Amino acid sequence: MDTFVIEGGRRLSGTIIPQGAKNETLQVICASLLTDEPVEIDNIPDILDVNNLIALLTEIGVRVTKRSRHEYTFQADNLNLEYLGSDEFVKKCSSLRGSVLMIGPLLGRCGRAVVAKPGGDKIGRRRLDTHFLGFSKLGAEFEHIEGRDVYELKGENLKGCYMLLDEASVTGTANIIMAAVFAEGTTTIYNAACEPYIQQLCKMLNAMGADISGIGSNLLTINGVKKLHGCSHRVLPDMIEVGSFIGLAAMVGNGIQIKNVSIPNLGIIPDVFRRLGIEIIEMGDDLFIPRHENYSIDSFMDGTIMTLADAPWPGLTPDLLSVLLVVATQAHGSVLFHQKMFESRLFFVDKLIDMGANIILCDPHRAVVVGLNHARQLRAGRMTSPDIRAGIALLIAALSAEGTSRIANIAQIDRGYEDIEQRLNALGANITRQ
């Protein structure tokens, strides 16, 4: 198990470029299963979750051509449908969260799919009910196979329909869209997720010949088509990585420029950091975060304590609450974080408390941070990364701490952040991998 060793207390400066968006990449790669023609995708991040999904697609018969480190061509013209039901395939799916996004396109194009309980972050329950309810509305049937802990889905003649999703699930919406593009008639999805990832997926599918309208809203209309063709697609910059770098620059920066961030697709993210007192300067499509000796948390207009809570887009993404929480540990003032979607995602604050942070964990969903206002630095420590986002938050905390810290289980960080130690070391950090 690899470990990061971090020398804290160093100020970082320079320019950094965000990678391609992980969550979008997982969706659009799986969308290549919907056609037998070549699909070219650029700006693919070289990270563990994406590489494992590409390897899995290769094993089911997708021809993958790596044109450069971040550019691939996928052609699903010879799928091995028998392998999809094998124990080996099920085992590999169970260790990769992104594999769940294969269900929709396989069901839509091939009329069947096998679902294992997906792996990924240990952040509480991540149910698939929304996916299955949507597939059922389209006419698919599913059966639980005893002894294998898998579901077999069948739906060779999907029919368009109206559906109101029980939650605005991003992966659920993506899966239902990909299943519905070939469904007969019109499918209307209300309470659909409308994150930039979903918008990008819909734009790519339309470029392939799909007929999807309402993009960017929570009401999508999909007119079924008979066939999709190939296309070229470029992945957006990763807004979660952009937010992570804003947090890094606020905590330990001496002037950091984040380039080519696609500001219109960041939504509320910059403003949420501004509520914590972070100055963010927009320079074209770049963000510049100057050095912060101090920063103060806003209060609400009536003077009550600031509350930051995750919400479906265009609300605050839950993936950044961990980073925002770390930034708040050195602010002037107090803030309540309310993590609504997952019941285990705030448990990592125990490590921050050990490092000297003033945090009250109220329950699995809420934590109050009383900022130290730089009266003292966090202390170095030994910790383990429980998930991708807590891992990067702990790394930022370690970079700001006095002394040398160690973070174990960094494969979790590698799942979402490309070459993170090299990129931060180029800014002046001292991070070694052991």
Short mmCIF file of C-alpha atoms in Angstrom, two decimals:
data_model
loop_
_atom_site.label_atom_id
_atom_site.label_comp_id
_atom_site.label_asym_id
_atom_site.label_seq_id
_atom_site.Cartn_x
_atom_site.Cartn_y
_atom_site.Cartn_z
CA MET A 1 0.00 0.00 0.00
CA ASP A 2 1.62 3.25 -1.17
CA THR A 3 1.99 6.18 1.22
CA PHE A 4 2.55 9.91 0.77
CA VAL A 5 5.15 11.57 2.98
CA ILE A 6 4.47 15.32 3.13
CA GLU A 7 6.71 18.06 4.49
CA GLY A 8 4.28 20.70 5.67
CA GLY A 9 4.58 24.45 6.02
CA ARG A 10 5.86 25.26 2.52
CA ARG A 11 4.25 28.02 0.47
CA LEU A 12 3.30 27.04 -3.09
CA SER A 13 3.21 29.28 -6.14
CA GLY A 14 2.94 29.04 -9.91
CA THR A 15 0.49 27.76 -12.49
CA ILE A 16 -1.46 24.51 -12.58
CA ILE A 17 -3.80 23.08 -15.22
CA PRO A 18 -6.76 20.90 -14.18
CA GLN A 19 -7.16 17.45 -15.66
CA GLY A 20 -10.19 16.28 -17.62
CA ALA A 21 -13.32 15.67 -15.57
CA LYS A 22 -13.33 12.20 -14.05
CA ASN A 23 -17.09 11.84 -13.73
CA GLU A 24 -17.77 13.03 -17.27
CA THR A 25 -15.08 10.73 -18.64
CA LEU A 26 -16.63 7.64 -17.06
CA GLN A 27 -19.98 8.49 -18.65
CA VAL A 28 -18.82 9.33 -22.17
CA ILE A 29 -16.49 6.33 -22.36
CA CYS A 30 -19.44 4.07 -21.56
CA ALA A 31 -21.53 5.91 -24.15
CA SER A 32 -19.15 4.58 -26.81
CA LEU A 33 -20.86 1.20 -26.26
CA LEU A 34 -23.94 2.58 -28.04
CA THR A 35 -22.40 2.45 -31.53
CA ASP A 36 -20.21 0.15 -33.60
CA GLU A 37 -18.43 3.15 -35.12
CA PRO A 38 -15.26 4.83 -33.75
CA VAL A 39 -15.72 7.37 -30.95
CA GLU A 40 -12.81 9.75 -30.32
CA ILE A 41 -12.54 11.25 -26.83
CA ASP A 42 -9.91 13.83 -25.84
CA ASN A 43 -8.77 15.21 -22.47
CA ILE A 44 -9.20 11.87 -20.69
CA PRO A 45 -7.48 11.95 -17.29
CA ASP A 46 -4.83 9.30 -16.65
CA ILE A 47 -6.24 8.13 -13.32
CA LEU A 48 -6.93 4.76 -11.75
CA ASP A 49 -10.74 4.70 -12.04
CA VAL A 50 -10.67 5.68 -15.71
CA ASN A 51 -7.84 3.29 -16.60
CA ASN A 52 -9.65 0.39 -14.89
CA LEU A 53 -12.83 1.15 -16.83
CA ILE A 54 -10.91 1.28 -20.12
CA ALA A 55 -9.33 -2.10 -19.30
CA LEU A 56 -12.79 -3.52 -18.55
CA LEU A 57 -14.17 -2.29 -21.87
CA THR A 58 -11.23 -3.88 -23.65
CA GLU A 59 -12.05 -7.21 -22.04
CA ILE A 60 -15.65 -7.15 -23.30
CA GLY A 61 -14.45 -6.63 -26.85
CA VAL A 62 -14.18 -2.85 -27.30
CA ARG A 63 -11.25 -1.92 -29.52
CA VAL A 64 -9.31 0.80 -27.71
CA THR A 65 -6.67 2.87 -29.49
CA LYS A 66 -4.52 5.16 -27.33
CA ARG A 67 -3.59 8.09 -29.57
CA SER A 68 -1.75 9.96 -26.79
CA ARG A 69 -1.77 9.96 -23.01
CA HIS A 70 -5.12 11.78 -22.91
CA GLU A 71 -6.64 10.88 -26.30
CA TYR A 72 -8.37 7.60 -27.10
CA THR A 73 -10.55 6.04 -29.77
CA PHE A 74 -13.16 3.44 -28.76
CA GLN A 75 -14.93 1.13 -31.19
CA ALA A 76 -17.50 -1.34 -29.85
CA ASP A 77 -18.04 -3.33 -33.05
CA ASN A 78 -17.36 -6.81 -31.66
CA LEU A 79 -18.74 -7.07 -28.12
CA ASN A 80 -18.34 -10.38 -26.29
CA LEU A 81 -21.81 -10.62 -24.77
CA GLU A 82 -21.10 -14.02 -23.21
CA TYR A 83 -18.30 -12.53 -21.11
CA LEU A 84 -20.78 -10.03 -19.64
CA GLY A 85 -22.39 -12.81 -17.62
CA SER A 86 -19.16 -14.43 -16.42
CA ASP A 87 -18.02 -14.55 -12.80
CA GLU A 88 -14.78 -12.83 -13.84
CA PHE A 89 -16.64 -9.86 -15.32
CA VAL A 90 -18.92 -9.57 -12.28
CA LYS A 91 -15.94 -9.62 -9.92
CA LYS A 92 -14.19 -6.82 -11.80
CA CYS A 93 -17.37 -4.71 -11.89
CA SER A 94 -17.77 -5.08 -8.14
CA SER A 95 -14.41 -3.35 -7.56
CA LEU A 96 -15.09 -0.38 -9.87
CA ARG A 97 -17.84 2.15 -9.20
CA GLY A 98 -17.74 3.46 -12.76
CA SER A 99 -18.77 0.06 -14.13
CA VAL A 100 -22.37 0.84 -13.17
CA LEU A 101 -22.46 3.25 -16.14
CA MET A 102 -22.16 0.31 -18.54
CA ILE A 103 -25.64 -0.93 -17.64
CA GLY A 104 -27.65 1.68 -19.57
CA PRO A 105 -25.80 1.46 -22.89
CA LEU A 106 -25.62 -2.35 -22.79
CA LEU A 107 -29.33 -2.58 -22.02
CA GLY A 108 -30.19 -0.03 -24.70
CA ARG A 109 -28.08 -1.52 -27.47
CA CYS A 110 -27.88 -5.22 -26.58
CA GLY A 111 -31.08 -5.72 -24.62
CA ARG A 112 -29.40 -7.17 -21.56
CA ALA A 113 -26.88 -6.44 -18.84
CA VAL A 114 -25.54 -7.93 -15.61
CA VAL A 115 -25.20 -5.78 -12.52
CA ALA A 116 -22.91 -6.44 -9.58
CA LYS A 117 -22.78 -4.31 -6.46
CA PRO A 118 -20.28 -1.64 -7.53
CA GLY A 119 -17.18 -0.71 -5.58
CA GLY A 120 -15.62 2.71 -5.05
CA ASP A 121 -15.52 5.10 -2.13
CA LYS A 122 -16.48 3.94 1.36
CA ILE A 123 -18.77 6.88 2.09
CA GLY A 124 -22.03 5.17 3.00
CA ARG A 125 -24.83 3.65 0.97
CA ARG A 126 -24.88 4.42 -2.73
CA ARG A 127 -28.11 2.83 -3.84
CA LEU A 128 -29.02 1.89 -7.40
CA ASP A 129 -32.81 2.10 -6.98
CA THR A 130 -33.10 5.14 -9.27
CA HIS A 131 -31.34 3.26 -12.08
CA PHE A 132 -33.56 0.17 -11.73
CA LEU A 133 -36.80 2.14 -11.41
CA GLY A 134 -35.94 4.03 -14.59
CA PHE A 135 -35.08 0.86 -16.50
CA SER A 136 -38.34 -0.73 -15.31
CA LYS A 137 -40.34 2.26 -16.57
CA LEU A 138 -38.78 1.68 -19.99
CA GLY A 139 -39.96 -1.94 -19.90
CA ALA A 140 -36.86 -3.77 -18.70
CA GLU A 141 -37.12 -6.67 -16.25
CA PHE A 142 -34.55 -7.67 -13.69
CA GLU A 143 -33.93 -10.77 -11.61
CA HIS A 144 -31.69 -11.30 -8.60
CA ILE A 145 -29.44 -14.33 -9.05
CA GLU A 146 -29.01 -16.09 -5.72
CA GLY A 147 -25.47 -17.12 -4.79
CA ARG A 148 -23.83 -14.60 -7.14
CA ASP A 149 -25.25 -11.40 -5.65
CA VAL A 150 -25.94 -9.99 -9.12
CA TYR A 151 -28.96 -8.81 -11.06
CA GLU A 152 -29.67 -9.76 -14.65
CA LEU A 153 -31.53 -7.15 -16.68
CA LYS A 154 -33.41 -7.88 -19.89
CA GLY A 155 -35.16 -5.40 -22.14
CA GLU A 156 -35.00 -6.06 -25.86
CA ASN A 157 -37.98 -3.85 -26.74
CA LEU A 158 -37.73 -0.78 -24.57
CA LYS A 159 -40.58 1.73 -24.86
CA GLY A 160 -40.39 5.46 -24.25
CA CYS A 161 -42.42 6.82 -21.34
CA TYR A 162 -42.75 9.62 -18.79
CA MET A 163 -40.85 9.15 -15.53
CA LEU A 164 -40.32 11.23 -12.42
CA LEU A 165 -37.03 10.21 -10.80
CA ASP A 166 -37.12 9.63 -7.04
CA GLU A 167 -33.83 11.56 -6.76
CA ALA A 168 -31.70 13.64 -9.12
CA SER A 169 -29.00 10.96 -9.32
CA VAL A 170 -26.20 11.84 -11.75
CA THR A 171 -25.25 8.25 -12.59
CA GLY A 172 -28.90 7.21 -12.55
CA THR A 173 -29.83 9.96 -15.00
CA ALA A 174 -26.87 9.10 -17.24
CA ASN A 175 -27.76 5.41 -17.28
CA ILE A 176 -31.43 6.02 -18.05
CA ILE A 177 -30.55 8.46 -20.85
CA MET A 178 -28.23 5.91 -22.46
CA ALA A 179 -30.85 3.17 -22.22
CA ALA A 180 -33.58 5.45 -23.60
CA VAL A 181 -31.84 6.70 -26.76
CA PHE A 182 -32.91 3.51 -28.58
CA ALA A 183 -36.31 3.13 -26.86
CA GLU A 184 -39.32 3.29 -29.15
CA GLY A 185 -41.16 6.58 -28.92
CA THR A 186 -40.50 9.48 -26.54
CA THR A 187 -39.00 9.31 -23.07
CA THR A 188 -39.47 12.24 -20.69
CA ILE A 189 -37.28 12.34 -17.60
CA TYR A 190 -38.34 14.79 -14.88
CA ASN A 191 -36.14 15.56 -11.86
CA ALA A 192 -33.19 14.61 -14.03
CA ALA A 193 -29.71 15.56 -12.84
CA CYS A 194 -28.46 18.53 -14.84
CA GLU A 195 -24.76 18.71 -13.85
CA PRO A 196 -22.29 19.71 -16.60
CA TYR A 197 -21.36 16.00 -16.82
CA ILE A 198 -24.92 15.16 -17.89
CA GLN A 199 -25.01 18.13 -20.26
CA GLN A 200 -21.79 16.93 -21.89
CA LEU A 201 -23.11 13.39 -22.20
CA CYS A 202 -26.30 14.63 -23.90
CA LYS A 203 -24.35 16.86 -26.29
CA MET A 204 -22.11 13.94 -27.21
CA LEU A 205 -25.09 11.63 -27.78
CA ASN A 206 -26.74 14.25 -29.99
CA ALA A 207 -23.50 14.48 -31.98
CA MET A 208 -23.82 10.70 -32.42
CA GLY A 209 -27.36 11.07 -33.82
CA ALA A 210 -29.54 10.98 -30.69
CA ASP A 211 -32.48 13.37 -30.26
CA ILE A 212 -32.29 14.85 -26.76
CA SER A 213 -33.76 18.22 -25.77
CA GLY A 214 -33.97 20.12 -22.48
CA ILE A 215 -30.21 19.87 -21.94
CA GLY A 216 -29.17 21.85 -18.88
CA SER A 217 -32.59 21.55 -17.25
CA ASN A 218 -34.12 18.89 -15.00
CA LEU A 219 -36.66 17.97 -17.69
CA LEU A 220 -35.17 15.94 -20.53
CA THR A 221 -37.01 14.71 -23.62
CA ILE A 222 -35.51 11.85 -25.60
CA ASN A 223 -36.96 10.77 -28.93
CA GLY A 224 -35.76 7.25 -29.67
CA VAL A 225 -33.63 6.60 -32.74
CA LYS A 226 -32.63 3.39 -34.50
CA LYS A 227 -28.88 3.85 -34.67
CA LEU A 228 -26.04 6.04 -33.44
CA HIS A 229 -22.79 6.80 -35.24
CA GLY A 230 -19.31 7.78 -34.16
CA CYS A 231 -18.20 11.25 -33.09
CA SER A 232 -15.41 13.29 -31.54
CA HIS A 233 -15.78 14.66 -28.03
CA ARG A 234 -13.63 16.69 -25.63
CA VAL A 235 -14.01 16.31 -21.87
CA LEU A 236 -14.41 19.43 -19.72
CA PRO A 237 -11.84 20.40 -17.06
CA ASP A 238 -12.57 18.67 -13.76
CA MET A 239 -14.50 21.15 -11.60
CA ILE A 240 -13.76 19.08 -8.48
CA GLU A 241 -10.05 19.35 -9.13
CA VAL A 242 -10.43 23.09 -9.77
CA GLY A 243 -12.17 23.42 -6.40
CA SER A 244 -9.45 21.34 -4.75
CA PHE A 245 -6.78 23.67 -6.14
CA ILE A 246 -8.69 26.73 -4.93
CA GLY A 247 -8.67 25.21 -1.44
CA LEU A 248 -4.97 24.38 -1.73
CA ALA A 249 -4.13 27.91 -2.83
CA ALA A 250 -6.14 29.42 0.02
CA MET A 251 -4.38 27.29 2.64
CA VAL A 252 -0.77 27.22 1.45
CA GLY A 253 -0.56 29.36 -1.67
CA ASN A 254 1.73 32.26 -2.37
CA GLY A 255 -0.16 33.15 -5.53
CA ILE A 256 -1.48 30.27 -7.65
CA GLN A 257 -3.07 30.52 -11.11
CA ILE A 258 -5.43 27.75 -12.21
CA LYS A 259 -5.62 27.77 -16.00
CA ASN A 260 -8.37 26.86 -18.46
CA VAL A 261 -11.00 26.04 -15.85
CA SER A 262 -14.18 26.57 -17.97
CA ILE A 263 -15.62 29.17 -15.59
CA PRO A 264 -19.24 28.86 -16.87
CA ASN A 265 -19.22 25.18 -15.86
CA LEU A 266 -17.97 25.80 -12.29
CA GLY A 267 -21.39 26.97 -11.18
CA ILE A 268 -21.54 28.06 -7.54
CA ILE A 269 -18.10 26.67 -6.60
CA PRO A 270 -16.09 29.94 -6.67
CA ASP A 271 -18.78 31.80 -4.73
CA VAL A 272 -18.85 29.16 -2.00
CA PHE A 273 -15.11 29.63 -1.43
CA ARG A 274 -15.72 33.38 -1.38
CA ARG A 275 -18.19 32.82 1.47
CA LEU A 276 -15.26 31.45 3.45
CA GLY A 277 -13.37 34.68 2.75
CA ILE A 278 -11.23 33.43 -0.14
CA GLU A 279 -10.35 35.99 -2.81
CA ILE A 280 -10.64 34.56 -6.32
CA ILE A 281 -9.71 36.70 -9.32
CA GLU A 282 -11.08 35.72 -12.74
CA MET A 283 -8.61 36.29 -15.60
CA GLY A 284 -10.26 35.24 -18.84
CA ASP A 285 -10.86 31.52 -18.33
CA ASP A 286 -8.24 31.32 -15.54
CA LEU A 287 -8.57 31.76 -11.79
CA PHE A 288 -5.90 33.46 -9.67
CA ILE A 289 -5.87 32.98 -5.91
CA PRO A 290 -3.47 35.38 -4.13
CA ARG A 291 -1.72 34.61 -0.86
CA HIS A 292 -4.04 34.72 2.14
CA GLU A 293 -2.59 35.69 5.50
CA ASN A 294 -6.13 35.66 6.93
CA TYR A 295 -9.65 35.08 5.67
CA SER A 296 -13.01 35.46 7.42
CA ILE A 297 -16.16 33.38 7.03
CA ASP A 298 -19.30 35.29 6.06
CA SER A 299 -22.44 35.08 8.16
CA PHE A 300 -25.98 35.20 6.87
CA MET A 301 -27.69 38.58 6.52
CA ASP A 302 -29.38 38.18 9.92
CA GLY A 303 -26.02 37.50 11.57
CA THR A 304 -26.52 33.76 12.05
CA ILE A 305 -23.76 31.18 11.47
CA MET A 306 -22.95 30.31 7.86
CA THR A 307 -24.22 26.89 6.75
CA LEU A 308 -22.82 25.12 3.70
CA ALA A 309 -24.77 22.13 2.43
CA ASP A 310 -24.51 19.91 -0.64
CA ALA A 311 -27.34 19.86 -3.17
CA PRO A 312 -28.03 18.70 -6.73
CA TRP A 313 -26.72 21.01 -9.46
CA PRO A 314 -26.75 23.96 -9.61
CA GLY A 315 -26.25 23.58 -5.85
CA LEU A 316 -22.95 22.71 -4.21
CA THR A 317 -21.43 19.38 -5.22
CA PRO A 318 -20.87 17.03 -2.26
CA ASP A 319 -17.44 16.17 -3.65
CA LEU A 320 -16.03 19.50 -2.44
CA LEU A 321 -17.35 19.61 1.12
CA SER A 322 -14.23 17.83 2.42
CA VAL A 323 -11.91 20.44 0.89
CA LEU A 324 -14.10 23.35 2.04
CA LEU A 325 -14.08 21.94 5.56
CA VAL A 326 -10.27 21.85 5.65
CA VAL A 327 -10.08 25.44 4.38
CA ALA A 328 -12.46 26.52 7.15
CA THR A 329 -10.14 25.14 9.85
CA GLN A 330 -7.83 28.16 9.43
CA ALA A 331 -10.51 30.79 8.81
CA HIS A 332 -11.73 33.47 11.18
CA GLY A 333 -15.25 32.52 12.22
CA SER A 334 -17.42 29.41 12.34
CA VAL A 335 -19.39 27.43 9.77
CA LEU A 336 -21.76 24.45 9.83
CA PHE A 337 -21.23 21.83 7.12
CA HIS A 338 -24.25 19.69 6.28
CA GLN A 339 -23.41 16.65 4.16
CA LYS A 340 -26.85 15.36 3.17
CA MET A 341 -26.14 12.65 0.62
CA PHE A 342 -23.76 10.20 2.36
CA GLU A 343 -23.71 9.23 6.00
CA SER A 344 -20.00 8.41 6.30
CA ARG A 345 -18.30 11.17 4.38
CA LEU A 346 -17.56 13.40 7.39
CA PHE A 347 -15.91 10.73 9.52
CA PHE A 348 -12.48 11.79 8.25
CA VAL A 349 -12.70 14.90 10.47
CA ASP A 350 -11.36 12.76 13.34
CA LYS A 351 -7.97 13.01 11.63
CA LEU A 352 -8.25 16.80 11.42
CA ILE A 353 -9.16 16.96 15.10
CA ASP A 354 -6.03 14.92 15.87
CA MET A 355 -4.08 17.54 13.88
CA GLY A 356 -5.44 20.31 16.14
CA ALA A 357 -8.51 21.50 14.20
CA ASN A 358 -11.50 22.81 16.17
CA ILE A 359 -14.32 20.67 14.80
CA ILE A 360 -17.49 19.35 16.43
CA LEU A 361 -18.88 16.31 14.63
CA CYS A 362 -22.57 16.66 15.46
CA ASP A 363 -23.72 13.47 13.72
CA PRO A 364 -22.81 11.53 10.54
CA HIS A 365 -24.12 14.39 8.40
CA ARG A 366 -23.15 17.61 10.20
CA ALA A 367 -19.95 19.17 11.50
CA VAL A 368 -19.25 22.60 12.95
CA VAL A 369 -15.81 24.10 12.27
CA VAL A 370 -14.51 26.86 14.54
CA GLY A 371 -11.66 28.41 12.59
CA LEU A 372 -8.21 28.80 14.13
CA ASN A 373 -7.63 32.11 12.29
CA HIS A 374 -3.98 31.08 11.81
CA ALA A 375 -3.39 31.46 15.57
CA ARG A 376 -1.72 28.09 15.27
CA GLN A 377 -0.95 25.68 12.45
CA LEU A 378 -2.31 22.19 12.22
CA ARG A 379 0.02 19.48 13.51
CA ALA A 380 1.54 16.84 11.26
CA GLY A 381 0.16 13.35 11.69
CA ARG A 382 -0.36 9.84 10.35
CA MET A 383 -3.59 9.20 8.55
CA THR A 384 -5.31 7.00 5.98
CA SER A 385 -7.29 8.16 2.97
CA PRO A 386 -10.86 6.74 3.22
CA ASP A 387 -12.03 8.04 -0.17
CA ILE A 388 -10.90 10.22 -3.08
CA ARG A 389 -12.19 13.55 -1.79
CA ALA A 390 -11.28 13.09 1.87
CA GLY A 391 -7.86 11.99 0.64
CA ILE A 392 -7.17 15.24 -1.22
CA ALA A 393 -8.55 17.22 1.75
CA LEU A 394 -6.14 15.44 4.11
CA LEU A 395 -3.30 16.11 1.68
CA ILE A 396 -4.10 19.84 1.73
CA ALA A 397 -4.25 19.75 5.54
CA ALA A 398 -0.86 17.99 5.66
CA LEU A 399 0.70 20.58 3.35
CA SER A 400 -0.41 23.32 5.75
CA ALA A 401 0.70 21.51 8.92
CA GLU A 402 3.90 21.86 10.92
CA GLY A 403 6.20 18.87 10.47
CA THR A 404 6.06 15.74 8.34
CA SER A 405 2.82 13.85 7.76
CA ARG A 406 2.11 10.44 6.26
CA ILE A 407 -1.03 9.49 4.36
CA ALA A 408 -1.62 5.78 3.68
CA ASN A 409 -4.01 4.17 1.16
CA ILE A 410 -3.21 6.84 -1.42
CA ALA A 411 -4.57 4.58 -4.17
CA GLN A 412 -7.85 6.27 -3.23
CA ILE A 413 -6.35 9.65 -4.21
CA ASP A 414 -4.88 8.15 -7.38
CA ARG A 415 -8.40 7.11 -8.41
CA GLY A 416 -9.31 10.76 -8.97
CA TYR A 417 -6.16 12.90 -9.27
CA GLU A 418 -3.57 12.48 -12.00
CA ASP A 419 0.13 12.72 -10.99
CA ILE A 420 -0.91 14.77 -7.99
CA GLU A 421 2.42 14.73 -6.16
CA GLN A 422 4.44 15.72 -9.26
CA ARG A 423 2.05 18.55 -10.08
CA LEU A 424 2.08 19.93 -6.53
CA ASN A 425 5.83 19.48 -6.19
CA ALA A 426 6.19 21.64 -9.32
CA LEU A 427 4.51 24.40 -7.28
CA GLY A 428 7.00 23.98 -4.45
CA ALA A 429 5.53 21.18 -2.33
CA ASN A 430 7.65 18.35 -0.94
CA ILE A 431 5.64 15.16 -1.35
CA THR A 432 7.26 11.76 -1.79
CA ARG A 433 5.60 8.44 -2.56
CA GLN A 434 6.76 5.40 -0.61
#
